[in-house]
Short mmCIF file of C-alpha atoms and ligand atoms in Angstrom, two decimals:
data_model
loop_
_atom_site.label_atom_id
_atom_site.label_comp_id
_atom_site.label_asym_id
_atom_site.label_seq_id
_atom_site.Cartn_x
_atom_site.Cartn_y
_atom_site.Cartn_z
CA MET A 1 -24.05 -86.33 -15.32
CA SER A 2 -27.58 -86.26 -14.52
CA ILE A 3 -30.70 -87.58 -17.11
CA ALA A 4 -32.37 -84.84 -18.69
CA VAL A 5 -35.81 -83.68 -18.13
CA ALA A 6 -38.84 -82.15 -20.91
CA THR A 7 -38.82 -78.64 -20.67
CA SER A 8 -41.09 -76.79 -23.14
CA LEU A 9 -40.73 -73.01 -23.97
CA CYS A 10 -42.19 -71.42 -26.86
CA THR A 11 -39.87 -69.37 -29.04
CA LEU A 12 -39.12 -68.15 -32.82
CA ILE A 13 -37.42 -71.20 -34.98
CA VAL A 14 -34.44 -68.91 -36.21
CA CYS A 15 -33.59 -70.09 -40.02
CA LEU A 16 -29.28 -69.90 -39.27
CA SER A 17 -27.36 -69.07 -42.02
CA PRO A 18 -23.24 -69.97 -41.65
CA LEU A 19 -20.68 -67.14 -42.51
CA SER A 20 -18.22 -65.99 -44.97
CA ALA A 21 -15.05 -66.81 -44.83
CA ALA A 22 -13.98 -63.07 -44.27
CA GLN A 23 -16.76 -62.80 -41.61
CA GLN A 24 -15.15 -65.89 -39.58
CA SER A 25 -11.47 -64.74 -40.18
CA SER A 26 -11.99 -60.99 -38.55
CA SER A 27 -14.16 -62.34 -35.72
CA ASP A 28 -11.77 -65.29 -34.12
CA LYS A 29 -9.13 -62.44 -34.47
CA ASP A 30 -11.27 -61.06 -32.47
CA HIS A 31 -10.86 -63.47 -29.85
CA ALA A 32 -8.24 -64.25 -29.49
CA PRO A 33 -5.84 -63.01 -25.95
CA PRO A 34 -3.53 -61.03 -26.19
CA PRO A 35 0.28 -61.75 -27.13
CA LEU A 36 1.91 -64.05 -24.43
CA GLU A 37 5.31 -62.92 -22.51
CA VAL A 38 6.72 -65.87 -21.84
CA ASP A 39 10.25 -66.76 -20.45
CA GLY A 40 12.11 -63.49 -21.91
CA VAL A 41 9.84 -64.29 -25.41
CA ILE A 42 6.32 -63.22 -26.97
CA GLY A 43 4.06 -65.25 -28.34
CA ILE A 44 1.67 -64.19 -30.43
CA PRO A 45 -1.69 -65.55 -31.20
CA ILE A 46 -2.75 -66.67 -34.69
CA ASP A 47 -5.48 -67.24 -36.98
CA ILE A 48 -5.58 -70.97 -38.50
CA LEU A 49 -7.01 -70.68 -42.32
CA SER A 50 -6.08 -74.44 -42.75
CA ILE A 51 -4.86 -77.91 -41.61
CA GLN A 52 -4.00 -80.78 -44.10
CA ALA A 53 -3.07 -83.78 -42.12
CA GLU A 54 -2.12 -87.55 -42.55
CA VAL A 55 -2.19 -89.96 -40.32
CA VAL A 56 -0.78 -94.21 -41.61
CA PHE A 57 -1.88 -97.35 -39.04
CA ASP A 58 0.20 -99.80 -39.70
CA LEU A 59 -1.32 -102.55 -37.35
CA GLU A 60 1.68 -105.00 -37.56
CA THR A 61 4.13 -102.88 -36.28
CA ARG A 62 1.46 -101.01 -34.15
CA THR A 63 3.02 -97.43 -34.78
CA ALA A 64 2.07 -94.51 -36.09
CA MET A 65 2.90 -91.66 -38.49
CA ALA A 66 1.82 -88.39 -39.18
CA LYS A 67 1.49 -84.96 -41.07
CA ALA A 68 -0.04 -81.93 -40.91
CA ASP A 69 0.32 -78.98 -43.08
CA VAL A 70 -0.72 -76.31 -41.42
CA ARG A 71 -1.56 -72.47 -42.94
CA PHE A 72 -1.70 -69.62 -40.68
CA GLU A 73 -2.15 -66.02 -41.13
CA MET A 74 0.08 -63.89 -38.08
CA THR A 75 -2.09 -61.45 -36.30
CA ALA A 76 1.33 -58.97 -35.30
CA ASP A 77 4.49 -58.96 -35.64
CA GLY A 78 6.44 -61.89 -33.19
CA MET A 79 6.16 -65.67 -32.34
CA PRO A 80 3.59 -68.04 -33.68
CA LEU A 81 1.62 -69.64 -30.60
CA PHE A 82 -0.11 -72.62 -31.38
CA ASP A 83 -0.05 -76.71 -29.81
CA LEU A 84 0.99 -80.02 -30.66
CA ARG A 85 0.84 -82.88 -27.37
CA GLN A 86 3.37 -84.82 -29.98
CA LYS A 87 7.00 -84.26 -29.95
CA ILE A 88 7.57 -83.17 -33.05
CA ALA A 89 10.33 -85.53 -35.75
CA LYS A 90 10.36 -82.86 -38.61
CA LEU A 91 9.22 -79.76 -39.33
CA SER A 92 10.23 -77.25 -42.10
CA CYS A 93 8.19 -73.12 -42.19
CA ASN A 94 7.41 -72.63 -46.18
CA GLY A 95 9.32 -75.50 -47.62
CA VAL A 96 12.32 -74.27 -45.37
CA GLU A 97 13.90 -77.48 -42.99
CA LEU A 98 14.32 -75.97 -39.08
CA ASP A 99 15.58 -78.32 -36.06
CA PRO A 100 12.05 -79.49 -34.19
CA GLU A 101 14.04 -78.22 -31.14
CA LEU A 102 12.75 -74.39 -32.10
CA VAL A 103 9.80 -74.90 -31.05
CA SER A 104 9.66 -73.71 -27.63
CA SER A 105 7.12 -75.08 -25.04
CA HIS A 106 6.05 -72.54 -22.21
CA LYS A 107 4.26 -73.08 -19.18
CA THR A 108 1.43 -70.41 -19.40
CA GLY A 109 0.94 -70.11 -15.79
CA ALA A 110 -2.61 -70.80 -15.99
CA GLY A 111 -3.54 -75.21 -14.24
CA GLY A 112 -0.02 -76.88 -15.34
CA ALA A 113 -1.04 -75.86 -18.77
CA ARG A 114 1.23 -75.20 -21.12
CA ILE A 115 1.90 -73.78 -25.01
CA ARG A 116 3.98 -73.76 -27.94
CA LEU A 117 6.00 -71.14 -29.61
CA LEU A 118 8.15 -71.42 -32.93
CA GLN A 119 11.40 -69.33 -32.07
CA LYS A 120 11.52 -66.84 -35.73
CA GLU A 121 9.56 -63.77 -35.78
CA LEU A 122 7.28 -63.49 -38.32
CA ALA A 123 5.09 -60.43 -39.39
CA ALA A 124 1.82 -58.96 -39.34
CA GLY A 125 -0.18 -60.14 -41.07
CA THR A 126 2.08 -62.38 -43.24
CA GLN A 127 0.47 -66.05 -44.56
CA HIS A 128 3.04 -69.06 -43.68
CA LEU A 129 2.63 -72.59 -44.51
CA LEU A 130 4.09 -75.31 -41.25
CA HIS A 131 4.72 -78.79 -42.01
CA PHE A 132 5.29 -81.48 -39.31
CA GLU A 133 6.64 -85.07 -39.24
CA TYR A 134 6.10 -87.04 -36.48
CA PRO A 135 4.71 -90.53 -34.93
CA LEU A 136 1.41 -90.94 -33.35
CA LEU A 137 1.86 -91.55 -29.78
CA LYS A 138 -0.10 -91.44 -26.20
CA PRO A 139 -0.42 -87.54 -26.49
CA ASN A 140 1.08 -85.74 -23.79
CA SER A 141 -1.40 -84.63 -21.87
CA PRO A 142 -3.68 -84.96 -18.56
CA ARG A 143 -5.51 -88.12 -18.54
CA ALA A 144 -5.62 -88.86 -22.55
CA GLN A 145 -6.22 -91.85 -23.57
CA ASP A 146 -3.96 -94.13 -26.05
CA ILE A 147 -4.21 -95.58 -29.04
CA GLY A 148 -6.16 -99.34 -28.80
CA TRP A 149 -3.87 -101.67 -30.66
CA GLY A 150 -5.70 -104.81 -31.30
CA ASP A 151 -4.15 -107.69 -32.80
CA GLY A 152 -4.88 -106.99 -36.60
CA THR A 153 -7.60 -103.94 -35.23
CA LEU A 154 -6.99 -100.94 -33.77
CA ASP A 155 -9.34 -98.57 -31.19
CA TRP A 156 -8.67 -94.58 -31.82
CA ASP A 157 -11.21 -91.94 -30.36
CA PHE A 158 -10.08 -88.51 -30.13
CA PHE A 159 -11.59 -88.36 -27.61
CA PHE A 160 -11.59 -84.03 -26.35
CA SER A 161 -12.06 -83.02 -22.71
CA ASP A 162 -12.79 -79.85 -21.59
CA LEU A 163 -12.03 -80.74 -18.09
CA ASN A 164 -8.32 -80.68 -18.91
CA TRP A 165 -5.20 -78.91 -20.66
CA GLY A 166 -4.65 -79.18 -23.81
CA ARG A 167 -6.64 -82.17 -24.60
CA TYR A 168 -8.77 -81.15 -27.85
CA MET A 169 -7.35 -81.53 -31.10
CA GLU A 170 -3.96 -80.63 -30.30
CA MET A 171 -3.64 -84.46 -28.53
CA TRP A 172 -2.96 -85.98 -32.25
CA PHE A 173 -2.33 -82.24 -34.59
CA PRO A 174 -0.87 -79.00 -34.54
CA ALA A 175 -4.05 -76.48 -33.14
CA ASN A 176 -4.89 -73.31 -31.76
CA LEU A 177 -6.95 -71.89 -29.02
CA ILE A 178 -10.31 -72.22 -29.08
CA TYR A 179 -10.71 -68.85 -30.35
CA ASP A 180 -9.52 -69.97 -34.41
CA ARG A 181 -12.20 -71.72 -36.62
CA PHE A 182 -10.49 -73.38 -39.44
CA LYS A 183 -11.14 -75.63 -41.77
CA PHE A 184 -9.79 -79.37 -41.14
CA ASP A 185 -8.96 -82.44 -44.01
CA MET A 186 -7.46 -85.83 -42.72
CA ASP A 187 -6.31 -88.63 -44.79
CA LEU A 188 -6.72 -91.68 -42.52
CA LYS A 189 -5.06 -95.48 -43.27
CA ILE A 190 -4.71 -98.07 -42.22
CA ASN A 191 -2.10 -100.65 -42.71
CA GLY A 192 -2.34 -104.93 -42.53
CA ALA A 193 -5.76 -104.78 -39.93
CA THR A 194 -7.63 -108.05 -39.54
CA ASP A 195 -10.90 -106.68 -39.33
CA ASP A 196 -13.53 -104.62 -41.05
CA HIS A 197 -13.70 -101.77 -39.14
CA GLN A 198 -16.55 -98.36 -38.61
CA ILE A 199 -15.04 -94.22 -39.14
CA VAL A 200 -17.70 -93.03 -36.72
CA SER A 201 -17.39 -89.05 -37.22
CA ASN A 202 -18.84 -85.52 -37.67
CA GLY A 203 -16.84 -84.46 -40.98
CA ASP A 204 -17.62 -86.26 -44.70
CA VAL A 205 -16.13 -89.27 -44.48
CA THR A 206 -14.84 -90.89 -48.11
CA GLU A 207 -13.67 -94.23 -48.48
CA VAL A 208 -11.45 -94.11 -51.08
CA GLU A 209 -10.28 -97.70 -50.53
CA LYS A 210 -12.24 -100.43 -48.98
CA GLN A 211 -11.16 -100.70 -44.83
CA LYS A 212 -8.12 -99.12 -45.61
CA HIS A 213 -8.03 -95.41 -47.11
CA TRP A 214 -10.67 -92.69 -45.48
CA GLN A 215 -10.51 -88.57 -46.66
CA LEU A 216 -12.04 -87.06 -43.54
CA SER A 217 -12.84 -83.50 -44.26
CA PHE A 218 -14.42 -80.77 -41.50
CA PRO A 219 -16.33 -77.30 -42.63
CA ALA A 220 -14.03 -74.30 -41.47
CA THR A 221 -16.82 -73.55 -39.15
CA PHE A 222 -14.94 -75.93 -36.62
CA ALA A 223 -12.58 -75.17 -33.82
CA ALA A 224 -10.36 -77.13 -31.94
CA PHE A 225 -12.89 -78.53 -29.61
CA SER A 226 -15.70 -79.19 -32.73
CA HIS A 227 -14.38 -82.75 -34.47
CA MET A 228 -15.40 -86.13 -33.54
CA LEU A 229 -13.93 -89.13 -34.86
CA VAL A 230 -14.19 -92.98 -33.20
CA VAL A 231 -12.05 -95.69 -35.71
CA VAL A 232 -13.46 -98.65 -33.89
CA PRO A 233 -13.30 -102.50 -34.95
CA ASP A 234 -16.87 -103.91 -36.86
CA HIS A 235 -17.28 -106.94 -34.47
CA LYS A 236 -17.73 -103.82 -31.75
CA VAL A 237 -20.33 -102.22 -32.67
CA THR A 238 -23.98 -102.08 -34.34
CA ARG A 239 -24.82 -98.67 -36.05
CA SER A 240 -27.37 -97.76 -38.15
CA ALA A 241 -29.31 -94.62 -39.66
CA SER A 242 -32.55 -92.49 -39.33
CA LYS A 243 -34.43 -90.12 -40.38
CA VAL A 244 -35.88 -87.20 -38.10
CA LYS A 245 -38.31 -84.64 -39.51
CA VAL A 246 -37.97 -80.81 -37.07
CA GLY A 247 -39.96 -78.42 -38.13
CA ASP A 248 -39.34 -78.15 -41.87
CA ARG A 249 -36.29 -79.62 -41.60
CA THR A 250 -35.40 -83.27 -42.67
CA ILE A 251 -32.20 -84.42 -39.85
CA HIS A 252 -30.17 -87.84 -40.61
CA LEU A 253 -28.99 -89.51 -37.91
CA ASP A 254 -25.98 -91.70 -37.51
CA VAL A 255 -26.04 -93.66 -34.41
CA CYS A 256 -23.84 -97.21 -33.23
CA LYS A 257 -22.61 -97.96 -29.66
CA LEU A 258 -21.45 -100.53 -28.99
CA ASN A 259 -22.21 -103.72 -28.20
CA THR A 260 -21.79 -103.95 -24.53
CA ALA A 261 -24.25 -100.83 -24.16
CA LYS A 262 -27.15 -102.83 -23.31
CA THR A 263 -30.01 -99.89 -24.94
CA SER A 264 -31.32 -100.72 -28.77
CA LEU A 265 -30.06 -99.44 -31.35
CA GLN A 266 -34.24 -98.69 -31.72
CA ASP A 267 -34.31 -97.00 -28.11
CA ILE A 268 -30.89 -94.52 -29.04
CA HIS A 269 -32.99 -93.10 -31.97
CA LYS A 270 -36.17 -92.34 -30.48
CA GLN A 271 -34.09 -90.20 -28.07
CA THR A 272 -31.98 -89.12 -30.15
CA ALA A 273 -35.11 -87.62 -32.36
CA ASP A 274 -37.31 -86.61 -29.00
CA TYR A 275 -34.27 -84.02 -27.74
CA LEU A 276 -33.84 -82.63 -31.83
CA LYS A 277 -37.67 -81.24 -31.32
CA GLU A 278 -37.28 -80.30 -27.89
CA PHE A 279 -34.40 -78.68 -27.75
CA SER A 280 -35.21 -77.17 -31.30
CA LYS A 281 -38.25 -75.96 -29.91
CA SER A 282 -37.14 -75.05 -27.33
CA THR A 283 -33.70 -72.85 -27.89
CA ALA A 284 -33.45 -72.99 -32.02
CA MET A 285 -33.04 -74.92 -35.16
CA TRP A 286 -31.03 -77.36 -34.28
CA PRO A 287 -27.17 -75.88 -35.99
CA HIS A 288 -26.03 -78.00 -36.92
CA GLY A 289 -27.21 -78.90 -40.91
CA ASP A 290 -28.93 -82.09 -41.75
CA ARG A 291 -27.23 -83.96 -40.16
CA CYS A 292 -26.24 -85.74 -36.89
CA THR A 293 -24.12 -88.31 -34.84
CA VAL A 294 -24.88 -90.39 -32.49
CA PHE A 295 -22.05 -92.86 -30.13
CA VAL A 296 -23.11 -94.59 -27.20
CA TRP A 297 -21.11 -96.62 -25.05
CA THR A 298 -20.86 -97.96 -21.36
CA GLY A 299 -19.27 -95.84 -18.04
CA GLY A 300 -19.15 -92.14 -17.02
CA ARG A 301 -16.98 -90.61 -19.99
CA SER A 302 -19.65 -88.33 -22.30
CA MET A 303 -18.92 -85.32 -24.49
CA GLU A 304 -19.88 -83.03 -26.60
CA TYR A 305 -18.81 -82.72 -30.25
CA ASP A 306 -19.77 -80.25 -33.06
CA GLY A 307 -23.83 -82.13 -33.82
CA ALA A 308 -22.52 -85.03 -32.50
CA THR A 309 -21.36 -87.05 -29.02
CA THR A 310 -19.71 -89.68 -27.89
CA THR A 311 -22.02 -90.31 -24.62
CA SER A 312 -23.27 -92.16 -21.84
CA MET A 313 -27.37 -93.01 -22.20
CA GLY A 314 -27.88 -90.98 -19.57
CA ALA A 315 -25.71 -87.74 -20.54
CA LEU A 316 -27.60 -88.47 -23.64
CA GLY A 317 -29.41 -85.53 -23.59
CA HIS A 318 -27.09 -83.15 -21.64
CA GLU A 319 -24.73 -83.36 -24.22
CA LEU A 320 -26.67 -83.40 -27.19
CA PHE A 321 -28.17 -80.41 -25.95
CA HIS A 322 -24.15 -78.88 -26.25
CA SER A 323 -24.83 -78.88 -29.74
CA TRP A 324 -27.13 -75.68 -28.96
CA PHE A 325 -24.89 -73.71 -25.62
CA GLY A 326 -21.18 -75.58 -26.43
CA ARG A 327 -21.02 -76.46 -29.79
CA GLY A 328 -23.32 -74.78 -31.73
CA LEU A 329 -23.00 -71.40 -29.47
CA LYS A 330 -19.04 -71.93 -28.75
CA PRO A 331 -17.52 -70.29 -26.27
CA VAL A 332 -14.74 -67.76 -27.42
CA SER A 333 -12.13 -68.49 -24.98
CA GLN A 334 -12.02 -71.60 -21.91
CA ASN A 335 -13.01 -69.09 -19.82
CA ASP A 336 -16.51 -68.55 -21.02
CA GLY A 337 -16.60 -72.58 -21.21
CA TRP A 338 -17.96 -73.04 -17.49
CA TRP A 339 -22.02 -71.37 -19.49
CA ASP A 340 -21.73 -73.91 -21.99
CA GLU A 341 -21.92 -76.95 -19.06
CA ALA A 342 -23.35 -74.15 -16.71
CA TRP A 343 -26.80 -73.85 -18.91
CA THR A 344 -27.06 -77.51 -20.09
CA VAL A 345 -27.02 -79.00 -15.82
CA TRP A 346 -29.97 -75.14 -15.62
CA PHE A 347 -31.76 -76.47 -18.41
CA ALA A 348 -31.54 -79.80 -19.80
CA ASP A 349 -30.92 -81.69 -16.72
CA GLY A 350 -32.85 -80.33 -14.21
CA GLY A 351 -31.00 -78.25 -12.16
CA ARG A 352 -33.57 -75.71 -11.64
CA LYS A 353 -33.50 -74.93 -7.94
CA SER A 354 -37.53 -73.52 -6.61
CA PRO A 355 -36.53 -69.67 -5.16
CA LYS A 356 -36.61 -71.29 -1.55
CA ASP A 357 -34.32 -73.76 -2.31
CA ILE A 358 -31.39 -71.26 -3.40
CA PRO A 359 -29.16 -70.37 -0.67
CA ALA A 360 -28.37 -67.26 0.55
CA LYS A 361 -25.48 -64.90 -0.42
CA GLY A 362 -22.66 -67.35 0.00
CA SER A 363 -19.04 -66.35 -0.94
CA PRO A 364 -17.77 -65.11 -4.41
CA VAL A 365 -17.08 -68.14 -7.10
CA GLU A 366 -14.50 -67.44 -9.44
CA LEU A 367 -15.74 -69.41 -12.75
CA SER A 368 -14.40 -66.85 -15.46
CA SER A 369 -10.62 -66.98 -15.01
CA PRO A 370 -8.70 -64.19 -15.48
CA ASN A 371 -5.77 -65.55 -17.65
CA PRO A 372 -6.54 -65.12 -21.08
CA TYR A 373 -4.33 -68.68 -21.38
CA ASN A 374 -6.30 -70.91 -19.49
CA ARG A 375 -7.39 -73.58 -20.96
CA THR A 376 -9.55 -76.30 -18.35
CA THR A 377 -13.19 -75.35 -17.53
CA ASN A 378 -13.48 -75.11 -14.38
CA MET A 379 -15.19 -78.45 -12.85
CA LEU A 380 -17.71 -76.28 -10.38
CA ALA A 381 -19.57 -74.95 -13.90
CA TYR A 382 -21.27 -77.47 -13.01
CA GLN A 383 -22.84 -76.83 -9.64
CA MET A 384 -21.87 -73.00 -8.67
CA GLY A 385 -23.29 -72.44 -12.93
CA SER A 386 -25.97 -73.77 -12.41
CA LEU A 387 -26.74 -72.40 -9.17
CA PHE A 388 -25.55 -69.44 -10.71
CA TYR A 389 -28.57 -69.33 -13.49
CA SER A 390 -31.27 -70.06 -10.48
CA ARG A 391 -30.34 -67.18 -9.12
CA LEU A 392 -30.46 -65.62 -12.24
CA ALA A 393 -34.00 -66.67 -12.84
CA LYS A 394 -35.13 -66.37 -9.08
CA GLU A 395 -34.16 -62.60 -10.31
CA LEU A 396 -35.48 -62.64 -13.74
CA GLY A 397 -37.85 -65.19 -13.63
CA GLU A 398 -37.70 -68.43 -15.29
CA LYS A 399 -39.88 -67.99 -18.58
CA GLU A 400 -37.66 -64.99 -18.99
CA LEU A 401 -34.65 -65.97 -18.55
CA MET A 402 -34.83 -68.79 -21.21
CA LYS A 403 -36.26 -66.10 -23.65
CA LEU A 404 -33.64 -64.07 -23.07
CA MET A 405 -30.45 -67.21 -23.72
CA ALA A 406 -32.80 -68.36 -26.60
CA GLU A 407 -32.33 -64.78 -28.22
CA PHE A 408 -28.54 -64.37 -26.24
CA PHE A 409 -27.55 -67.70 -28.60
CA ASN A 410 -29.12 -66.51 -32.02
CA LYS A 411 -27.16 -63.33 -31.22
CA TYR A 412 -23.87 -64.65 -31.18
CA TYR A 413 -24.07 -68.52 -32.30
CA ALA A 414 -22.47 -67.82 -35.62
CA THR A 415 -19.50 -65.74 -33.94
CA GLY A 416 -18.92 -67.78 -30.30
CA ALA A 417 -19.86 -65.43 -27.07
CA SER A 418 -17.71 -64.63 -24.16
CA THR A 419 -18.55 -64.72 -20.69
CA GLU A 420 -19.23 -60.46 -20.76
CA ASP A 421 -21.05 -60.74 -23.86
CA MET A 422 -23.16 -62.60 -22.29
CA ALA A 423 -23.62 -60.73 -18.60
CA GLN A 424 -23.70 -57.19 -21.16
CA PHE A 425 -26.48 -59.04 -23.28
CA LEU A 426 -28.38 -60.01 -19.91
CA TYR A 427 -28.30 -56.90 -18.48
CA ALA A 428 -28.93 -54.36 -22.19
CA LYS A 429 -32.28 -56.76 -22.09
CA THR A 430 -33.25 -56.55 -18.50
CA GLN A 431 -31.36 -52.90 -17.19
CA ASN A 432 -31.17 -54.99 -14.02
CA ASP A 433 -28.32 -53.95 -11.06
CA GLN A 434 -28.46 -57.52 -10.25
CA VAL A 435 -28.03 -58.81 -13.32
CA LEU A 436 -23.95 -57.52 -13.72
CA GLN A 437 -23.79 -58.17 -9.79
CA LEU A 438 -24.68 -62.14 -10.11
CA PHE A 439 -21.94 -61.49 -12.45
CA HIS A 440 -19.43 -60.44 -10.72
CA ARG A 441 -19.75 -62.36 -7.57
CA TYR A 442 -20.82 -65.71 -8.55
CA ILE A 443 -18.75 -65.85 -11.98
CA TYR A 444 -15.75 -63.25 -11.82
CA GLY A 445 -15.47 -64.48 -7.72
CA LYS A 446 -15.11 -61.06 -6.56
CA GLU A 447 -16.32 -59.58 -3.60
CA GLY A 448 -18.19 -55.95 -2.34
CA SER A 449 -21.15 -54.11 -5.56
CA VAL A 450 -20.18 -54.10 -9.33
CA MET A 451 -21.54 -50.58 -9.20
CA ASP A 452 -18.61 -49.76 -6.81
CA LYS A 453 -14.94 -49.18 -9.68
CA LYS A 454 -12.63 -50.37 -7.36
CA ASN A 455 -14.78 -53.93 -7.33
CA ARG A 456 -14.11 -53.60 -10.63
ZN1 ZN B 501 -21.51 -80.80 -20.75
#
């Protein structure tokens, strides 16, 4: 992460309107990967309509039990694909109990990533209800973090990551790949606590029973990488609220910080307000209604969520800018995750190179994998991806590129965007063949000219 620098590009502030459920569902299906032929079976991407989950933590026995009901629709005839990085104890489909062994795990061929498949043939267009029960344990995903069991206290952070596969909602609850958006509701209980806890989330949180039972509700615009949740003992944190006026909008800031983080709450509120104003001016109005949730800690790991972040202070600007590029305008597959890191580094972290510092041609770089089941953002996205935008800026001019990317945001924020959407948008606006050539070499990693058919 690097410290953000100020930018000042004035563009029109556009009012953003939410999608209807029907519009949303059809654009989700449009972005689904093709059926997956693996281990002699054909897996079909599904469209999740809603997930209702429940988790009960027992702090005396240091155990947690989870349940989840997943309503979904098949996009074609075949066996449904989804993921869950927990060991399923009980399973039923449409009320009929099934052997959990019917949920198999398959390698997708991309960086060791696996995906789950229910070995049950279902018809295209039909809707179904899967019910899961399982003990909630440390997720079986690369570099996942365990539940933090204290003496009568609980530390639990969803702790999503785009740099390892299987590190979104599927760590804790059944979920889909990121092309799909769905309503998610969760019932959370903590039994046996000896300290109060703070529930910090970008969902709506209702306390049902004081310090014991909460209901969390996340909107249908969220995909598996959108949801932020931190459960933390009260004595470890300080929390306060403020309001910031951005244009004609009043945004409520919910800021919580670990007591070990040296920055003051006041400073976090001030810096967050400044970033929201700056990016609302340079890209588009804050695209997450009237709320922004910030959790600050020490150390290097920081993560973006829809209208929220868990972050170190050094990465605050970077993570907040992702609420525009990344979790406002969302990549529709992990192969499109490169642009949210690359553009954020270039735009918000001061990653712009002056034309004289841009190296000559160099080797092709593949930041967007051709495997539609890839589930990891390439680490090169930060450095080589921002260099790609410097090359584009050299071709188009910095101000023109920033104006076009703000327009791109406004055109696609409601549906999400792919790498090819971006390439074709920038080409259509500029009619500059070099735009497509830069994508060809530095994003798709191909030699030769894009104009030459054999290289496409
Ligand atoms: Zn980032």
